[in-house]
Amino acid sequence: MKKLAFLLTAVIVSTFGSNVFAQAGSNSGEYPSVGSIHSYWVNSDDDGASQDGDHEGNSYRWWVSNNTEDLTSALSSGTYFTTDASYYNSSEQDSFAIDLTWNAAAVGDTFYVVVEETGTCTNIKALPVVPTNDFEVQFVALDANGDSGDSLSRCAPDIAVSASGLTVTYDYGKDTTMFKVTATGIYAAWSISNVFDLTALDAPTKIIEYQVGNSGWTSNTATVNVPANSSGTEEVYFRVALDNETGNDGLDEQTIKLTLASVTDGNNDAKIVDADNAEFSGDAVQVQTIKARPSTSGIGSN
C-alpha cells in the first residue's frame, strides 16, 4: 500500500478546493449538509471548471478516508457518501475534480477527501470534511382548526349555564391551545429547549404536554429530546389544556407564550423560521391570546 510519503515526491498539486452545488445555511464543501452534492478539485483557477494547463495529461485518483493513521486507506462509496465517478479510487487521466454526496451516516465524524496526482512523479493532497445536519425548524401557533399562523388570538370557550332553583351556575369552559415545530434536514437525534410563560393565564387548571410525531402526549419538560428519523423530517407538538371551571370568567385578556430557547443536535443549532418561513430576528416566540369577554352586567328588571 502506498504511504503518505508520497507527500515528498516531485509533482506539486497547486490547489485543492471545493464547490457548493446545493447550499443552505452553513452548507459548504468542508462542512457539507446531509444529501448535498459537492465538487472537489485540484489544479484549477476557476473553481473546478477547468484544469490548469501545466497539469493536463496527468492522472488523478480520488478517495475518501477516515483512517487518521493512514489516509491512503480508502472507504467504499455507499455508506458515508456516494459518487457517480467511475474513477473513484481508480486513476484516470485529467480527472482533476470529483462530485460527492454526503449521507446521514457521516454526520458528526471527520472524513478526508484525498487525491493522488501522477505525472512523472506522484503527490497526494487531503482535505478534512465534517458532514453536518444543516437543519431548519418552522415554529408556529395552531388555531382551533389546526391551521398554522404566527401569534394567533381566539375567543374564550363557550360558557355552559345551569341552574338549581334560584342558583345559576356558569361553567366557563375548556379549551386547548397548540404550537407546532416542524424540522427538516435533520437525521440525528436533536432537542428543543422550551420556556412557557403562563403568568397571564387565569385558568384554574392548565396542563402542558408535548408529542413527537404520533407517539402520544407526554408531560412537558424544559428540554424535549427528539429521536433520529431516517426521513430527515419530524413534527413536534406542544399543547396547553385549559379548564376554566366556574372560577375564571375570562373578562381579562390572557396569553400563553412559548419561547424556543434553543433547537440543536448537540453540534449544530437549527435555523428557526415562522409561519411565513422568515427567520426570527430575535427570540423564537409564539403567543396564543385568549381575548377578553365583554364585562356584561347582571340582568336588571322592574
mmCIF file of C-alpha atoms in Angstrom:
data_model
loop_
_atom_site.group_PDB
_atom_site.id
_atom_site.type_symbol
_atom_site.label_atom_id
_atom_site.label_comp_id
_atom_site.label_asym_id
_atom_site.label_seq_id
_atom_site.Cartn_x
_atom_site.Cartn_y
_atom_site.Cartn_z
ATOM 1 C CA MET A 1 0.000 0.000 0.000
ATOM 2 C CA LYS A 2 1.245 3.449 -0.837
ATOM 3 C CA LYS A 3 2.061 5.557 2.205
ATOM 4 C CA LEU A 4 1.845 9.232 2.963
ATOM 5 C CA ALA A 5 5.494 9.513 1.999
ATOM 6 C CA PHE A 6 4.024 10.467 -1.367
ATOM 7 C CA LEU A 7 3.905 13.970 0.039
ATOM 8 C CA LEU A 8 7.630 14.199 -0.524
ATOM 9 C CA THR A 9 7.525 13.335 -4.208
ATOM 10 C CA ALA A 10 8.081 15.747 -7.032
ATOM 11 C CA VAL A 11 4.792 16.725 -8.663
ATOM 12 C CA ILE A 12 3.214 19.666 -6.844
ATOM 13 C CA VAL A 13 -0.607 19.810 -6.568
ATOM 14 C CA SER A 14 -1.253 23.539 -6.612
ATOM 15 C CA THR A 15 -4.837 23.881 -5.280
ATOM 16 C CA PHE A 16 -7.396 21.684 -3.514
ATOM 17 C CA GLY A 17 -10.778 23.366 -3.449
ATOM 18 C CA SER A 18 -14.458 22.542 -3.012
ATOM 19 C CA ASN A 19 -17.606 23.889 -4.573
ATOM 20 C CA VAL A 20 -21.179 24.023 -3.269
ATOM 21 C CA PHE A 21 -23.862 22.744 -5.631
ATOM 22 C CA ALA A 22 -26.680 22.778 -3.061
ATOM 23 C CA GLN A 23 -26.386 25.381 -0.360
ATOM 24 C CA ALA A 24 -28.482 26.152 2.713
ATOM 25 C CA GLY A 25 -27.216 27.806 5.848
ATOM 26 C CA SER A 26 -23.628 26.831 6.600
ATOM 27 C CA ASN A 27 -23.526 24.075 3.962
ATOM 28 C CA SER A 28 -20.098 24.023 2.282
ATOM 29 C CA GLY A 29 -17.609 21.570 0.837
ATOM 30 C CA GLU A 30 -15.743 21.403 4.147
ATOM 31 C CA TYR A 31 -18.974 21.259 6.214
ATOM 32 C CA PRO A 32 -21.481 19.612 3.853
ATOM 33 C CA SER A 33 -25.055 19.058 4.939
ATOM 34 C CA VAL A 34 -26.647 15.652 4.521
ATOM 35 C CA GLY A 35 -27.854 14.999 0.981
ATOM 36 C CA SER A 36 -25.921 17.882 -0.564
ATOM 37 C CA ILE A 37 -23.706 17.385 -3.611
ATOM 38 C CA HIS A 38 -20.280 19.000 -3.582
ATOM 39 C CA SER A 39 -17.498 19.177 -6.137
ATOM 40 C CA TYR A 40 -13.881 18.833 -5.012
ATOM 41 C CA TRP A 41 -10.968 19.712 -7.314
ATOM 42 C CA VAL A 42 -7.264 20.416 -7.624
ATOM 43 C CA ASN A 43 -5.210 22.436 -10.090
ATOM 44 C CA SER A 44 -7.997 24.807 -11.101
ATOM 45 C CA ASP A 45 -8.180 28.597 -11.026
ATOM 46 C CA ASP A 46 -11.884 28.721 -11.932
ATOM 47 C CA ASP A 47 -13.493 26.708 -9.125
ATOM 48 C CA GLY A 48 -13.225 23.354 -10.805
ATOM 49 C CA ALA A 49 -14.491 24.377 -14.239
ATOM 50 C CA SER A 50 -11.198 23.585 -15.973
ATOM 51 C CA GLN A 51 -7.761 22.211 -15.199
ATOM 52 C CA ASP A 52 -4.590 24.284 -15.195
ATOM 53 C CA GLY A 53 -2.686 23.672 -18.397
ATOM 54 C CA ASP A 54 0.512 22.644 -16.627
ATOM 55 C CA HIS A 55 -1.263 19.565 -15.244
ATOM 56 C CA GLU A 56 -3.107 18.403 -18.350
ATOM 57 C CA GLY A 57 -2.423 14.788 -19.172
ATOM 58 C CA ASN A 58 -1.702 13.845 -15.567
ATOM 59 C CA SER A 59 -3.717 11.076 -13.890
ATOM 60 C CA TYR A 60 -5.743 11.501 -10.696
ATOM 61 C CA ARG A 61 -7.079 9.033 -8.165
ATOM 62 C CA TRP A 62 -9.718 10.230 -5.665
ATOM 63 C CA TRP A 63 -10.920 8.539 -2.493
ATOM 64 C CA VAL A 64 -12.370 9.270 0.960
ATOM 65 C CA SER A 65 -10.730 8.044 4.157
ATOM 66 C CA ASN A 66 -11.489 8.141 7.864
ATOM 67 C CA ASN A 67 -8.335 6.290 8.896
ATOM 68 C CA THR A 68 -6.287 9.012 10.564
ATOM 69 C CA GLU A 69 -3.273 6.675 10.866
ATOM 70 C CA ASP A 70 -3.147 6.164 7.105
ATOM 71 C CA LEU A 71 -5.177 8.388 4.803
ATOM 72 C CA THR A 72 -4.344 6.159 1.856
ATOM 73 C CA SER A 73 -6.866 3.673 3.291
ATOM 74 C CA ALA A 74 -9.959 4.264 1.146
ATOM 75 C CA LEU A 75 -13.611 3.859 2.122
ATOM 76 C CA SER A 76 -16.083 2.327 -0.292
ATOM 77 C CA SER A 77 -18.777 4.540 -1.757
ATOM 78 C CA GLY A 78 -22.266 3.943 -0.373
ATOM 79 C CA THR A 79 -22.439 4.235 3.421
ATOM 80 C CA TYR A 80 -20.993 7.630 4.264
ATOM 81 C CA PHE A 81 -21.084 9.156 0.795
ATOM 82 C CA THR A 82 -21.950 8.307 -2.785
ATOM 83 C CA THR A 83 -20.429 9.265 -6.114
ATOM 84 C CA ASP A 84 -21.139 8.590 -9.780
ATOM 85 C CA ALA A 85 -17.473 8.965 -10.697
ATOM 86 C CA SER A 86 -16.259 5.749 -12.339
ATOM 87 C CA TYR A 87 -12.714 6.721 -11.384
ATOM 88 C CA TYR A 88 -13.363 6.748 -7.606
ATOM 89 C CA ASN A 89 -10.295 5.067 -6.056
ATOM 90 C CA SER A 90 -9.012 4.412 -9.579
ATOM 91 C CA SER A 91 -6.650 6.546 -11.674
ATOM 92 C CA GLU A 92 -7.947 8.365 -14.718
ATOM 93 C CA GLN A 93 -6.284 10.952 -16.909
ATOM 94 C CA ASP A 94 -7.338 14.588 -16.335
ATOM 95 C CA SER A 95 -9.947 13.648 -13.668
ATOM 96 C CA PHE A 96 -8.959 16.685 -11.600
ATOM 97 C CA ALA A 97 -12.422 17.012 -9.940
ATOM 98 C CA ILE A 98 -14.987 14.725 -8.339
ATOM 99 C CA ASP A 99 -18.567 15.099 -7.069
ATOM 100 C CA LEU A 100 -19.551 13.579 -3.719
ATOM 101 C CA THR A 101 -22.931 13.342 -1.987
ATOM 102 C CA TRP A 102 -22.697 13.074 1.801
ATOM 103 C CA ASN A 103 -25.058 10.688 3.614
ATOM 104 C CA ALA A 104 -26.682 10.768 7.043
ATOM 105 C CA ALA A 105 -24.339 8.100 8.431
ATOM 106 C CA ALA A 106 -21.419 10.521 8.080
ATOM 107 C CA VAL A 107 -22.809 13.240 10.349
ATOM 108 C CA GLY A 108 -20.589 14.288 13.238
ATOM 109 C CA ASP A 109 -17.451 12.425 12.133
ATOM 110 C CA THR A 110 -14.408 13.761 10.286
ATOM 111 C CA PHE A 111 -13.529 12.402 6.858
ATOM 112 C CA TYR A 112 -10.733 13.223 4.450
ATOM 113 C CA VAL A 113 -11.173 13.725 0.725
ATOM 114 C CA VAL A 114 -7.872 12.585 -0.773
ATOM 115 C CA VAL A 115 -6.428 12.938 -4.261
ATOM 116 C CA GLU A 116 -3.281 11.417 -5.727
ATOM 117 C CA GLU A 117 -1.876 13.103 -8.839
ATOM 118 C CA THR A 118 0.574 11.220 -11.023
ATOM 119 C CA GLY A 119 2.677 12.750 -13.759
ATOM 120 C CA THR A 120 6.361 11.909 -13.967
ATOM 121 C CA CYS A 121 6.162 11.507 -10.193
ATOM 122 C CA THR A 122 3.311 11.407 -7.663
ATOM 123 C CA ASN A 123 1.849 13.687 -4.984
ATOM 124 C CA ILE A 124 -1.060 13.481 -2.534
ATOM 125 C CA LYS A 125 -3.335 16.141 -1.002
ATOM 126 C CA ALA A 126 -6.081 15.682 1.623
ATOM 127 C CA LEU A 127 -8.967 17.907 2.753
ATOM 128 C CA PRO A 128 -10.742 17.408 6.134
ATOM 129 C CA VAL A 129 -14.537 17.284 5.769
ATOM 130 C CA VAL A 130 -17.094 17.259 8.604
ATOM 131 C CA PRO A 131 -20.645 16.411 7.396
ATOM 132 C CA THR A 132 -23.384 18.186 9.356
ATOM 133 C CA ASN A 133 -27.111 18.315 9.960
ATOM 134 C CA ASP A 134 -27.793 21.718 8.421
ATOM 135 C CA PHE A 135 -31.377 21.686 9.596
ATOM 136 C CA GLU A 136 -34.286 24.074 9.883
ATOM 137 C CA VAL A 137 -37.399 24.150 12.046
ATOM 138 C CA GLN A 138 -40.629 26.003 11.419
ATOM 139 C CA PHE A 139 -42.237 27.179 14.665
ATOM 140 C CA VAL A 140 -45.918 28.156 14.506
ATOM 141 C CA ALA A 141 -49.071 28.501 16.555
ATOM 142 C CA LEU A 142 -52.133 26.441 15.580
ATOM 143 C CA ASP A 143 -55.697 27.700 15.542
ATOM 144 C CA ALA A 144 -58.737 25.685 16.614
ATOM 145 C CA ASN A 145 -58.907 24.090 13.136
ATOM 146 C CA GLY A 146 -55.244 23.071 13.164
ATOM 147 C CA ASP A 147 -54.200 25.772 10.705
ATOM 148 C CA SER A 148 -50.833 27.416 11.355
ATOM 149 C CA GLY A 149 -50.040 31.070 11.909
ATOM 150 C CA ASP A 150 -47.983 33.485 13.959
ATOM 151 C CA SER A 151 -49.141 34.666 17.410
ATOM 152 C CA LEU A 152 -52.822 33.845 16.995
ATOM 153 C CA SER A 153 -55.818 35.018 19.001
ATOM 154 C CA ARG A 154 -59.167 33.420 19.787
ATOM 155 C CA CYS A 155 -62.234 33.991 21.890
ATOM 156 C CA ALA A 156 -62.673 32.248 25.216
ATOM 157 C CA PRO A 157 -64.559 28.928 25.075
ATOM 158 C CA ASP A 158 -68.340 28.724 25.202
ATOM 159 C CA ILE A 159 -69.998 29.115 28.577
ATOM 160 C CA ALA A 160 -72.266 26.367 29.933
ATOM 161 C CA VAL A 161 -75.085 27.762 32.094
ATOM 162 C CA SER A 162 -77.142 25.653 34.506
ATOM 163 C CA ALA A 163 -79.445 26.364 37.428
ATOM 164 C CA SER A 164 -80.688 24.786 40.602
ATOM 165 C CA GLY A 165 -83.667 26.665 41.918
ATOM 166 C CA LEU A 166 -82.601 30.252 42.395
ATOM 167 C CA THR A 167 -78.888 29.493 41.894
ATOM 168 C CA VAL A 168 -77.366 29.998 38.449
ATOM 169 C CA THR A 169 -74.014 28.326 37.739
ATOM 170 C CA TYR A 170 -71.634 29.372 34.973
ATOM 171 C CA ASP A 171 -69.019 26.898 33.698
ATOM 172 C CA TYR A 172 -66.565 28.945 31.678
ATOM 173 C CA GLY A 173 -65.449 26.045 29.551
ATOM 174 C CA LYS A 174 -62.433 24.093 28.407
ATOM 175 C CA ASP A 175 -60.000 24.838 25.611
ATOM 176 C CA THR A 176 -56.696 23.574 24.214
ATOM 177 C CA THR A 177 -54.117 25.791 22.544
ATOM 178 C CA MET A 178 -51.368 24.246 20.440
ATOM 179 C CA PHE A 179 -47.986 25.000 18.913
ATOM 180 C CA LYS A 180 -46.107 23.033 16.262
ATOM 181 C CA VAL A 181 -42.423 22.607 15.433
ATOM 182 C CA THR A 182 -41.606 21.023 12.058
ATOM 183 C CA ALA A 183 -37.995 20.014 11.459
ATOM 184 C CA THR A 184 -36.407 19.301 8.077
ATOM 185 C CA GLY A 185 -32.898 18.220 7.143
ATOM 186 C CA ILE A 186 -32.153 16.519 10.479
ATOM 187 C CA TYR A 187 -31.211 12.826 10.581
ATOM 188 C CA ALA A 188 -29.664 12.588 14.048
ATOM 189 C CA ALA A 189 -31.287 12.970 17.451
ATOM 190 C CA TRP A 190 -31.972 16.586 18.460
ATOM 191 C CA SER A 191 -33.562 18.559 21.263
ATOM 192 C CA ILE A 192 -35.809 21.563 21.909
ATOM 193 C CA SER A 193 -35.249 23.755 24.955
ATOM 194 C CA ASN A 194 -38.576 25.467 25.565
ATOM 195 C CA VAL A 195 -39.931 28.014 28.031
ATOM 196 C CA PHE A 196 -43.639 28.555 28.678
ATOM 197 C CA ASP A 197 -44.858 31.821 30.190
ATOM 198 C CA LEU A 198 -48.341 31.377 31.690
ATOM 199 C CA THR A 199 -48.262 34.346 34.041
ATOM 200 C CA ALA A 200 -51.164 35.969 32.169
ATOM 201 C CA LEU A 201 -53.288 32.821 32.188
ATOM 202 C CA ASP A 202 -56.012 32.616 34.831
ATOM 203 C CA ALA A 203 -57.471 29.172 34.175
ATOM 204 C CA PRO A 204 -57.606 27.159 37.429
ATOM 205 C CA THR A 205 -56.399 24.025 35.609
ATOM 206 C CA LYS A 206 -53.672 24.110 32.947
ATOM 207 C CA ILE A 207 -51.767 21.078 31.691
ATOM 208 C CA ILE A 208 -48.729 21.394 29.383
ATOM 209 C CA GLU A 209 -47.786 18.425 27.206
ATOM 210 C CA TYR A 210 -45.767 17.608 24.088
ATOM 211 C CA GLN A 211 -45.907 14.929 21.405
ATOM 212 C CA VAL A 212 -43.258 13.809 18.900
ATOM 213 C CA GLY A 213 -44.995 12.781 15.678
ATOM 214 C CA ASN A 214 -47.828 10.461 16.687
ATOM 215 C CA SER A 215 -46.032 8.975 19.668
ATOM 216 C CA GLY A 216 -48.616 10.122 22.237
ATOM 217 C CA TRP A 217 -48.783 13.057 24.625
ATOM 218 C CA THR A 218 -46.262 13.377 27.462
ATOM 219 C CA SER A 219 -45.925 15.909 30.272
ATOM 220 C CA ASN A 220 -43.712 18.723 29.048
ATOM 221 C CA THR A 221 -40.149 19.145 30.224
ATOM 222 C CA ALA A 222 -37.794 22.079 29.780
ATOM 223 C CA THR A 223 -35.858 20.042 27.207
ATOM 224 C CA VAL A 224 -37.690 17.796 24.766
ATOM 225 C CA ASN A 225 -35.476 15.112 23.233
ATOM 226 C CA VAL A 226 -36.403 14.042 19.709
ATOM 227 C CA PRO A 227 -35.060 10.716 18.363
ATOM 228 C CA ALA A 228 -33.363 10.365 14.982
ATOM 229 C CA ASN A 229 -35.615 9.956 11.967
ATOM 230 C CA SER A 230 -34.220 8.430 8.772
ATOM 231 C CA SER A 231 -36.578 10.561 6.655
ATOM 232 C CA GLY A 232 -34.865 13.760 7.842
ATOM 233 C CA THR A 233 -38.154 15.316 8.981
ATOM 234 C CA GLU A 234 -40.150 15.334 12.207
ATOM 235 C CA GLU A 235 -43.076 17.166 13.807
ATOM 236 C CA VAL A 236 -43.279 18.069 17.487
ATOM 237 C CA TYR A 237 -46.452 19.456 19.051
ATOM 238 C CA PHE A 238 -46.943 21.364 22.284
ATOM 239 C CA ARG A 239 -50.364 21.904 23.867
ATOM 240 C CA VAL A 240 -51.788 23.669 26.877
ATOM 241 C CA ALA A 241 -55.110 22.223 28.050
ATOM 242 C CA LEU A 242 -57.273 24.696 30.000
ATOM 243 C CA ASP A 243 -60.249 24.123 32.252
ATOM 244 C CA ASN A 244 -61.735 27.407 33.424
ATOM 245 C CA GLU A 245 -64.343 25.615 35.577
ATOM 246 C CA THR A 246 -66.524 28.111 37.451
ATOM 247 C CA GLY A 247 -63.692 30.368 38.636
ATOM 248 C CA ASN A 248 -62.408 32.166 35.543
ATOM 249 C CA ASP A 249 -64.969 34.275 33.693
ATOM 250 C CA GLY A 250 -62.395 35.479 31.135
ATOM 251 C CA LEU A 251 -63.045 39.223 31.488
ATOM 252 C CA ASP A 252 -59.327 39.916 31.121
ATOM 253 C CA GLU A 253 -57.199 39.063 28.091
ATOM 254 C CA GLN A 254 -54.993 36.036 28.687
ATOM 255 C CA THR A 255 -51.848 34.869 26.926
ATOM 256 C CA ILE A 256 -49.901 31.658 26.521
ATOM 257 C CA LYS A 257 -46.350 32.407 25.437
ATOM 258 C CA LEU A 258 -43.927 29.761 24.209
ATOM 259 C CA THR A 259 -40.251 30.518 23.539
ATOM 260 C CA LEU A 260 -37.846 28.103 21.886
ATOM 261 C CA ALA A 261 -34.644 28.866 23.770
ATOM 262 C CA SER A 262 -32.604 26.548 21.521
ATOM 263 C CA VAL A 263 -33.024 23.805 18.950
ATOM 264 C CA THR A 264 -29.853 21.767 18.479
ATOM 265 C CA ASP A 265 -28.426 18.358 17.609
ATOM 266 C CA GLY A 266 -25.572 18.988 20.050
ATOM 267 C CA ASN A 267 -23.221 20.135 17.302
ATOM 268 C CA ASN A 268 -25.338 22.486 15.207
ATOM 269 C CA ASP A 269 -28.176 24.860 16.029
ATOM 270 C CA ALA A 270 -31.206 24.834 13.770
ATOM 271 C CA LYS A 271 -32.387 27.804 11.767
ATOM 272 C CA ILE A 272 -35.816 28.700 13.224
ATOM 273 C CA VAL A 273 -38.447 30.233 10.940
ATOM 274 C CA ASP A 274 -42.035 31.419 11.439
ATOM 275 C CA ALA A 275 -45.237 30.567 9.556
ATOM 276 C CA ASP A 276 -44.079 32.699 6.599
ATOM 277 C CA ASN A 277 -40.698 30.896 6.574
ATOM 278 C CA ALA A 278 -38.949 34.061 7.746
ATOM 279 C CA GLU A 279 -36.155 33.582 10.265
ATOM 280 C CA PHE A 280 -36.939 35.013 13.706
ATOM 281 C CA SER A 281 -34.995 38.243 14.123
ATOM 282 C CA GLY A 282 -34.853 37.869 17.904
ATOM 283 C CA ASP A 283 -36.164 35.219 20.264
ATOM 284 C CA ALA A 284 -38.248 32.482 18.648
ATOM 285 C CA VAL A 285 -41.604 33.265 20.296
ATOM 286 C CA GLN A 286 -45.211 32.368 19.521
ATOM 287 C CA VAL A 287 -48.170 33.622 21.564
ATOM 288 C CA GLN A 288 -51.733 32.332 21.825
ATOM 289 C CA THR A 289 -54.009 35.161 23.010
ATOM 290 C CA ILE A 290 -57.416 34.492 24.524
ATOM 291 C CA LYS A 291 -59.439 37.650 24.043
ATOM 292 C CA ALA A 292 -61.412 39.109 26.931
ATOM 293 C CA ARG A 293 -65.131 38.585 27.178
ATOM 294 C CA PRO A 294 -67.311 41.706 27.489
ATOM 295 C CA SER A 295 -67.977 42.637 31.122
ATOM 296 C CA THR A 296 -71.705 42.101 30.824
ATOM 297 C CA SER A 297 -73.623 43.224 33.903
ATOM 298 C CA GLY A 298 -76.201 41.164 35.698
ATOM 299 C CA ILE A 299 -79.739 41.285 34.298
ATOM 300 C CA GLY A 300 -81.798 44.091 35.740
ATOM 301 C CA SER A 301 -85.555 44.065 35.988
ATOM 302 C CA ASN A 302 -88.513 46.235 37.090
#
